[in-house]
Coordinates of C-alpha atoms in Angstrom, one line a residue:
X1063 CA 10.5 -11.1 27.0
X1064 CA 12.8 -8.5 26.2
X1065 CA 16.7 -9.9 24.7
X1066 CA 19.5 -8.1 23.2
X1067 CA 21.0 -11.7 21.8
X1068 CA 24.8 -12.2 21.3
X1069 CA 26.3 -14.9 18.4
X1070 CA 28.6 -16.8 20.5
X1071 CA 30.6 -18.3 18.2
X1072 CA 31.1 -14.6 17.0
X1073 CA 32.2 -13.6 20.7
X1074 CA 34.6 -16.9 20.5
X1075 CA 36.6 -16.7 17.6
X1076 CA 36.6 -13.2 16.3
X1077 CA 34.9 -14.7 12.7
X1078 CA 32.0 -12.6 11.8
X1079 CA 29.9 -15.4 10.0
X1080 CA 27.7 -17.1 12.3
X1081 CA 28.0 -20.3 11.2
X1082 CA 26.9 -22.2 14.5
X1083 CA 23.7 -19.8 14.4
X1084 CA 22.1 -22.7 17.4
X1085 CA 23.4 -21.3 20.4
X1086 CA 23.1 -17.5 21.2
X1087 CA 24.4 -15.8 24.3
X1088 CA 21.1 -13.8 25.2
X1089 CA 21.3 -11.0 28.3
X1090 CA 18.5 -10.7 30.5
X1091 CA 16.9 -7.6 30.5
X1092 CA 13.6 -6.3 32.4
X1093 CA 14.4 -9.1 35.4
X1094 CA 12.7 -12.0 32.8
X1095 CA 14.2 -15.4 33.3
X1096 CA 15.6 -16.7 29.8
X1097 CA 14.9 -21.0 29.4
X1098 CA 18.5 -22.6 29.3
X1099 CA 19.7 -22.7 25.4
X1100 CA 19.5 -26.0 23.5
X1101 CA 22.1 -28.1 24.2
X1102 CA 24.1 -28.6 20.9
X1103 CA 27.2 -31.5 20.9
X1104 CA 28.6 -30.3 17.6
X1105 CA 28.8 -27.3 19.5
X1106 CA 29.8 -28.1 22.6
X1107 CA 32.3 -29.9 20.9
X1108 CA 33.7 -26.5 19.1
X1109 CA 33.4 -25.0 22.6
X1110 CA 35.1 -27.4 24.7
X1111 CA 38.1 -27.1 21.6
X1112 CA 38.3 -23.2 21.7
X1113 CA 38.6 -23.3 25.3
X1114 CA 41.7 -24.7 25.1
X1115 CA 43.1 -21.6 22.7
X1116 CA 46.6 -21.0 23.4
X1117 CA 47.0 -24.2 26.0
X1118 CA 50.0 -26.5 25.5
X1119 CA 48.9 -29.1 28.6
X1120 CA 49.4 -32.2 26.3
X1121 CA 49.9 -34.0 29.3
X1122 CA 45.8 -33.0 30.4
X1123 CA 44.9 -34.2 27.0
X1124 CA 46.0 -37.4 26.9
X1125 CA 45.1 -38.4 30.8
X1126 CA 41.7 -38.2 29.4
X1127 CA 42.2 -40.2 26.3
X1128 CA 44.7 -42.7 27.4
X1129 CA 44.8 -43.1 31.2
X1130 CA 47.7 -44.2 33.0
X1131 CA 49.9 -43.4 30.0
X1132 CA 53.0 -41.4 30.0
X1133 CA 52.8 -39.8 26.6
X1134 CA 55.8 -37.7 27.3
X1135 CA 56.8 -35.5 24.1
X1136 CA 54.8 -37.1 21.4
X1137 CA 52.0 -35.4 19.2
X1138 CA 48.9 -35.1 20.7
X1139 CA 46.8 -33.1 17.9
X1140 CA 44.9 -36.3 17.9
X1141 CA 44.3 -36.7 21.6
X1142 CA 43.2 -33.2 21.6
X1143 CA 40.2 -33.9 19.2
X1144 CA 39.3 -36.8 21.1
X1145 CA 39.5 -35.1 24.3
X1146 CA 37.3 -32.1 22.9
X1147 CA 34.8 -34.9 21.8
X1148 CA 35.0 -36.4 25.3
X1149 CA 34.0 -33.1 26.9
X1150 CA 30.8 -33.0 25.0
X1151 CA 29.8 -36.2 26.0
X1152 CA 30.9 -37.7 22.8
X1153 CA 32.9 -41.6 22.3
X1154 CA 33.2 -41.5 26.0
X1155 CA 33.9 -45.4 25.4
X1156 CA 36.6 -44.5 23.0
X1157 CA 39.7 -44.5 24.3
X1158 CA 43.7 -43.7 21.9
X1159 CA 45.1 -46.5 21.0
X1160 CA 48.7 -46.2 20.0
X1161 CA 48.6 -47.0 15.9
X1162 CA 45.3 -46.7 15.5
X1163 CA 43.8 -43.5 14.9
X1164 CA 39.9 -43.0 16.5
X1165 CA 38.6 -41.0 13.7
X1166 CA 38.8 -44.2 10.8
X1167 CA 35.5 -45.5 13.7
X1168 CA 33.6 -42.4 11.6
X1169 CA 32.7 -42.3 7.8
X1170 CA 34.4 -39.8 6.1
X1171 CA 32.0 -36.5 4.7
X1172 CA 32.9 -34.1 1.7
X1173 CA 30.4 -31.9 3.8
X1174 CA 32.0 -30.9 6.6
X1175 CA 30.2 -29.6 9.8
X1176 CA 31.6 -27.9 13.0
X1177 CA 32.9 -30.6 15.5
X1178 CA 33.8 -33.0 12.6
X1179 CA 37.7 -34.1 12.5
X1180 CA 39.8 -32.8 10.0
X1181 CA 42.5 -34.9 8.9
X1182 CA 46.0 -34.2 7.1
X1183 CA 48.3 -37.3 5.4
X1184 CA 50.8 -34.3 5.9
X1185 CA 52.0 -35.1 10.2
X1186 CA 49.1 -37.3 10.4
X1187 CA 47.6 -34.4 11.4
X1188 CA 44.5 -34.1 13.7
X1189 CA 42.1 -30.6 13.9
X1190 CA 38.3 -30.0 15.4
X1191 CA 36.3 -28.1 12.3
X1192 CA 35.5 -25.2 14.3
X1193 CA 33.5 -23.2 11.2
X1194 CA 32.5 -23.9 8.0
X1195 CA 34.0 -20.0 6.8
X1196 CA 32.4 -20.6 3.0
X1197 CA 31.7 -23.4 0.6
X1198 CA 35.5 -23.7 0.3
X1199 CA 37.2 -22.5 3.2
X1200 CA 37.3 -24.1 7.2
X1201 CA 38.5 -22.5 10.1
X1202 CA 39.9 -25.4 12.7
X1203 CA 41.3 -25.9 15.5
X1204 CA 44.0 -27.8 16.3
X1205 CA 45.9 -29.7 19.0
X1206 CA 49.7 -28.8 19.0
X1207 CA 48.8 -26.3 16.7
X1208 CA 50.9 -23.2 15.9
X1209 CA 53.9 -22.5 18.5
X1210 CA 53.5 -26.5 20.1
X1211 CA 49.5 -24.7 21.5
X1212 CA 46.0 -25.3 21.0
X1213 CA 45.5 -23.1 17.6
X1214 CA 42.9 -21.5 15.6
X1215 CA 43.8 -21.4 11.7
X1216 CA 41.6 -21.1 8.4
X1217 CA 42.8 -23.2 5.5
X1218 CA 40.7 -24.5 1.9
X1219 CA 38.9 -27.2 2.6
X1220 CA 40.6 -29.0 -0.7
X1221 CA 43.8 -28.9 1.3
X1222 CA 42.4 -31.2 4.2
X1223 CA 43.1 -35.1 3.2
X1224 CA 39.7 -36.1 4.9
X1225 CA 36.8 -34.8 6.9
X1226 CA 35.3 -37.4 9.4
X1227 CA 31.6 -37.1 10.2
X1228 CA 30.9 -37.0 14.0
X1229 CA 26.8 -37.6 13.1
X1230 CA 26.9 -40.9 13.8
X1231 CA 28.1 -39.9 17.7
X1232 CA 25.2 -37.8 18.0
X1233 CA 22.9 -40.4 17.7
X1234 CA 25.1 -43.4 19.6

Protein backbone atom coordinates (compact mmCIF):
# COMPACT_ATOMS: atom_id res chain seq x y z
CA UNK A 1 0.00 0.00 0.00
CA UNK A 2 0.92 3.34 -0.95
CA UNK A 3 0.43 6.30 2.25
CA UNK A 4 1.36 9.81 2.42
CA UNK A 5 0.83 9.66 6.53
CA UNK A 6 -0.11 12.81 8.51
CA UNK A 7 0.95 13.33 12.55
CA UNK A 8 -2.42 14.22 13.93
CA UNK A 9 -1.54 15.59 16.86
CA UNK A 10 0.59 17.92 14.65
CA UNK A 11 -2.57 18.79 12.45
CA UNK A 12 -4.40 19.38 16.05
CA UNK A 13 -2.45 21.70 17.98
CA UNK A 14 -0.04 23.45 15.71
CA UNK A 15 3.11 21.81 17.97
CA UNK A 16 5.58 20.40 15.69
CA UNK A 17 6.88 17.56 18.11
CA UNK A 18 4.99 14.46 17.61
CA UNK A 19 4.68 13.42 20.93
CA UNK A 20 1.49 11.10 20.45
CA UNK A 21 3.49 9.47 17.50
CA UNK A 22 0.34 6.27 17.87
CA UNK A 23 -2.15 7.60 15.80
CA UNK A 24 -1.43 8.99 12.29
CA UNK A 25 -3.95 10.42 9.85
CA UNK A 26 -2.88 8.30 6.62
CA UNK A 27 -4.67 9.25 3.01
CA UNK A 28 -5.58 6.69 0.78
CA UNK A 29 -3.92 6.62 -2.29
CA UNK A 30 -4.03 4.03 -5.38
CA UNK A 31 -7.93 3.03 -4.23
CA UNK A 32 -6.09 0.61 -1.23
CA UNK A 33 -8.24 0.35 1.78
CA UNK A 34 -6.11 1.46 5.02
CA UNK A 35 -7.11 -1.03 8.43
CA UNK A 36 -8.80 1.43 11.06
CA UNK A 37 -5.79 2.99 13.34
CA UNK A 38 -5.29 1.59 16.80
CA UNK A 39 -7.48 2.76 19.15
CA UNK A 40 -5.44 4.85 21.73
CA UNK A 41 -7.54 6.16 25.23
CA UNK A 42 -4.73 8.47 26.23
CA UNK A 43 -5.36 9.70 22.94
CA UNK A 44 -8.64 9.80 22.49
CA UNK A 45 -8.67 11.38 25.61
CA UNK A 46 -6.31 14.44 24.27
CA UNK A 47 -8.70 14.35 21.23
CA UNK A 48 -11.97 14.43 22.80
CA UNK A 49 -10.15 17.70 25.06
CA UNK A 50 -8.93 19.62 21.92
CA UNK A 51 -12.21 19.36 20.39
CA UNK A 52 -13.52 21.39 22.70
CA UNK A 53 -10.81 24.39 21.80
CA UNK A 54 -12.39 27.66 22.17
CA UNK A 55 -15.97 26.11 23.71
CA UNK A 56 -17.30 27.79 26.88
CA UNK A 57 -20.58 25.18 27.17
CA UNK A 58 -19.85 24.59 30.96
CA UNK A 59 -23.32 23.73 31.13
CA UNK A 60 -22.53 20.48 28.45
CA UNK A 61 -19.67 19.58 30.69
CA UNK A 62 -21.15 19.15 33.73
CA UNK A 63 -24.57 17.33 32.38
CA UNK A 64 -22.14 14.63 31.69
CA UNK A 65 -20.40 14.60 34.91
CA UNK A 66 -23.03 15.52 37.33
CA UNK A 67 -26.55 14.88 35.91
CA UNK A 68 -29.50 16.61 36.96
CA UNK A 69 -27.34 19.34 38.49
CA UNK A 70 -27.59 22.95 37.92
CA UNK A 71 -23.97 24.01 38.11
CA UNK A 72 -24.84 27.49 37.13
CA UNK A 73 -21.62 29.92 37.21
CA UNK A 74 -19.17 27.78 39.09
CA UNK A 75 -15.71 26.45 37.75
CA UNK A 76 -15.89 23.69 35.69
CA UNK A 77 -12.06 23.12 34.68
CA UNK A 78 -12.50 19.97 36.64
CA UNK A 79 -15.73 18.72 34.99
CA UNK A 80 -14.10 19.39 31.73
CA UNK A 81 -11.21 16.75 32.39
CA UNK A 82 -13.66 14.40 33.63
CA UNK A 83 -15.88 14.81 30.79
CA UNK A 84 -12.87 14.47 28.23
CA UNK A 85 -12.09 11.20 30.21
CA UNK A 86 -15.72 10.14 29.80
CA UNK A 87 -15.58 10.58 26.07
CA UNK A 88 -12.85 8.11 25.78
CA UNK A 89 -14.53 5.61 27.56
CA UNK A 90 -12.66 6.33 30.67
CA UNK A 91 -14.25 6.43 34.76
CA UNK A 92 -17.60 6.17 33.04
CA UNK A 93 -18.68 5.04 36.71
CA UNK A 94 -17.11 8.20 38.01
CA UNK A 95 -19.35 10.79 38.49
CA UNK A 96 -18.29 14.93 40.35
CA UNK A 97 -18.97 15.07 43.58
CA UNK A 98 -19.15 18.47 45.07
CA UNK A 99 -15.89 18.67 47.57
CA UNK A 100 -14.30 16.00 46.32
CA UNK A 101 -12.07 16.15 43.49
CA UNK A 102 -12.08 12.76 40.99
CA UNK A 103 -8.41 12.90 40.23
CA UNK A 104 -7.15 12.07 44.20
CA UNK A 105 -9.03 8.13 42.76
CA UNK A 106 -5.47 8.20 40.68
CA UNK A 107 -1.81 8.01 41.95
CA UNK A 108 -0.06 10.88 41.37
CA UNK A 109 3.18 10.51 38.48
CA UNK A 110 6.42 12.79 38.27
CA UNK A 111 6.22 11.31 34.57
CA UNK A 112 3.56 12.83 33.03
CA UNK A 113 1.88 11.30 29.89
CA UNK A 114 -0.79 12.91 27.51
CA UNK A 115 -4.39 12.41 28.90
CA UNK A 116 -3.03 12.54 32.57
CA UNK A 117 -4.59 15.44 34.89
CA UNK A 118 -2.64 18.32 35.69
CA UNK A 119 -3.34 19.84 38.89
CA UNK A 120 -2.74 23.49 40.34
CA UNK A 121 -3.09 24.35 44.45
CA UNK A 122 -3.34 27.86 42.68
CA UNK A 123 -7.77 27.86 41.68
CA UNK A 124 -7.75 24.32 42.33
CA UNK A 125 -7.01 24.16 39.03
CA UNK A 126 -7.95 21.24 36.65
CA UNK A 127 -6.10 20.69 32.91
CA UNK A 128 -5.88 17.43 30.41
CA UNK A 129 -1.88 17.00 29.58
CA UNK A 130 -2.27 17.36 26.04
CA UNK A 131 1.76 16.95 25.19
CA UNK A 132 4.64 16.23 26.84
CA UNK A 133 6.68 19.49 24.77
CA UNK A 134 10.26 18.30 26.50
CA UNK A 135 11.57 16.85 29.69
CA UNK A 136 10.49 20.12 31.33
CA UNK A 137 7.82 21.66 29.58
CA UNK A 138 3.73 20.48 29.12
CA UNK A 139 1.35 21.75 26.82
CA UNK A 140 -2.45 21.38 28.43
CA UNK A 141 -5.51 21.97 28.03
CA UNK A 142 -7.75 23.37 30.13
CA UNK A 143 -11.40 23.75 31.07
CA UNK A 144 -12.42 27.49 31.68
CA UNK A 145 -9.21 28.13 30.34
CA UNK A 146 -8.09 31.50 29.01
CA UNK A 147 -11.14 34.09 28.23
CA UNK A 148 -13.79 31.66 30.52
CA UNK A 149 -13.04 28.80 27.14
CA UNK A 150 -11.62 25.57 26.61
CA UNK A 151 -7.72 26.59 26.30
CA UNK A 152 -4.55 25.28 24.93
CA UNK A 153 -1.43 26.72 27.01
CA UNK A 154 2.35 25.45 27.55
CA UNK A 155 3.70 25.90 31.01
CA UNK A 156 7.08 24.00 33.07
CA UNK A 157 6.09 21.16 34.27
CA UNK A 158 7.77 22.29 37.85
CA UNK A 159 5.01 24.86 38.00
CA UNK A 160 2.07 22.07 38.00
CA UNK A 161 1.30 21.13 41.89
CA UNK A 162 0.60 17.44 40.79
CA UNK A 163 0.25 15.16 37.75
CA UNK A 164 -2.33 12.31 38.16
CA UNK A 165 -1.68 9.07 36.27
CA UNK A 166 -4.73 7.93 34.13
CA UNK A 167 -2.83 4.22 33.66
CA UNK A 168 -4.65 2.74 36.02
CA UNK A 169 -8.08 3.67 33.82
CA UNK A 170 -6.60 2.01 30.99
CA UNK A 171 -6.52 -1.17 32.41
CA UNK A 172 -9.95 -0.88 34.73
Amino acid sequence: MNFAAIPLWAKLSGVGVAALGLLWLVKRTGGHLLPAPPVNPRLSVVQAALSQVGSNDSAKYWADVIPGTNMGKASWCGGFALWALHQAGLARNWFWQLGKRFLFQLPMTKSPQPGDIAYFNNYQHHAVVGAIIDPVTVQLINGNGTGGKVSVSTTPMHSVTAFYSIEPLLHA
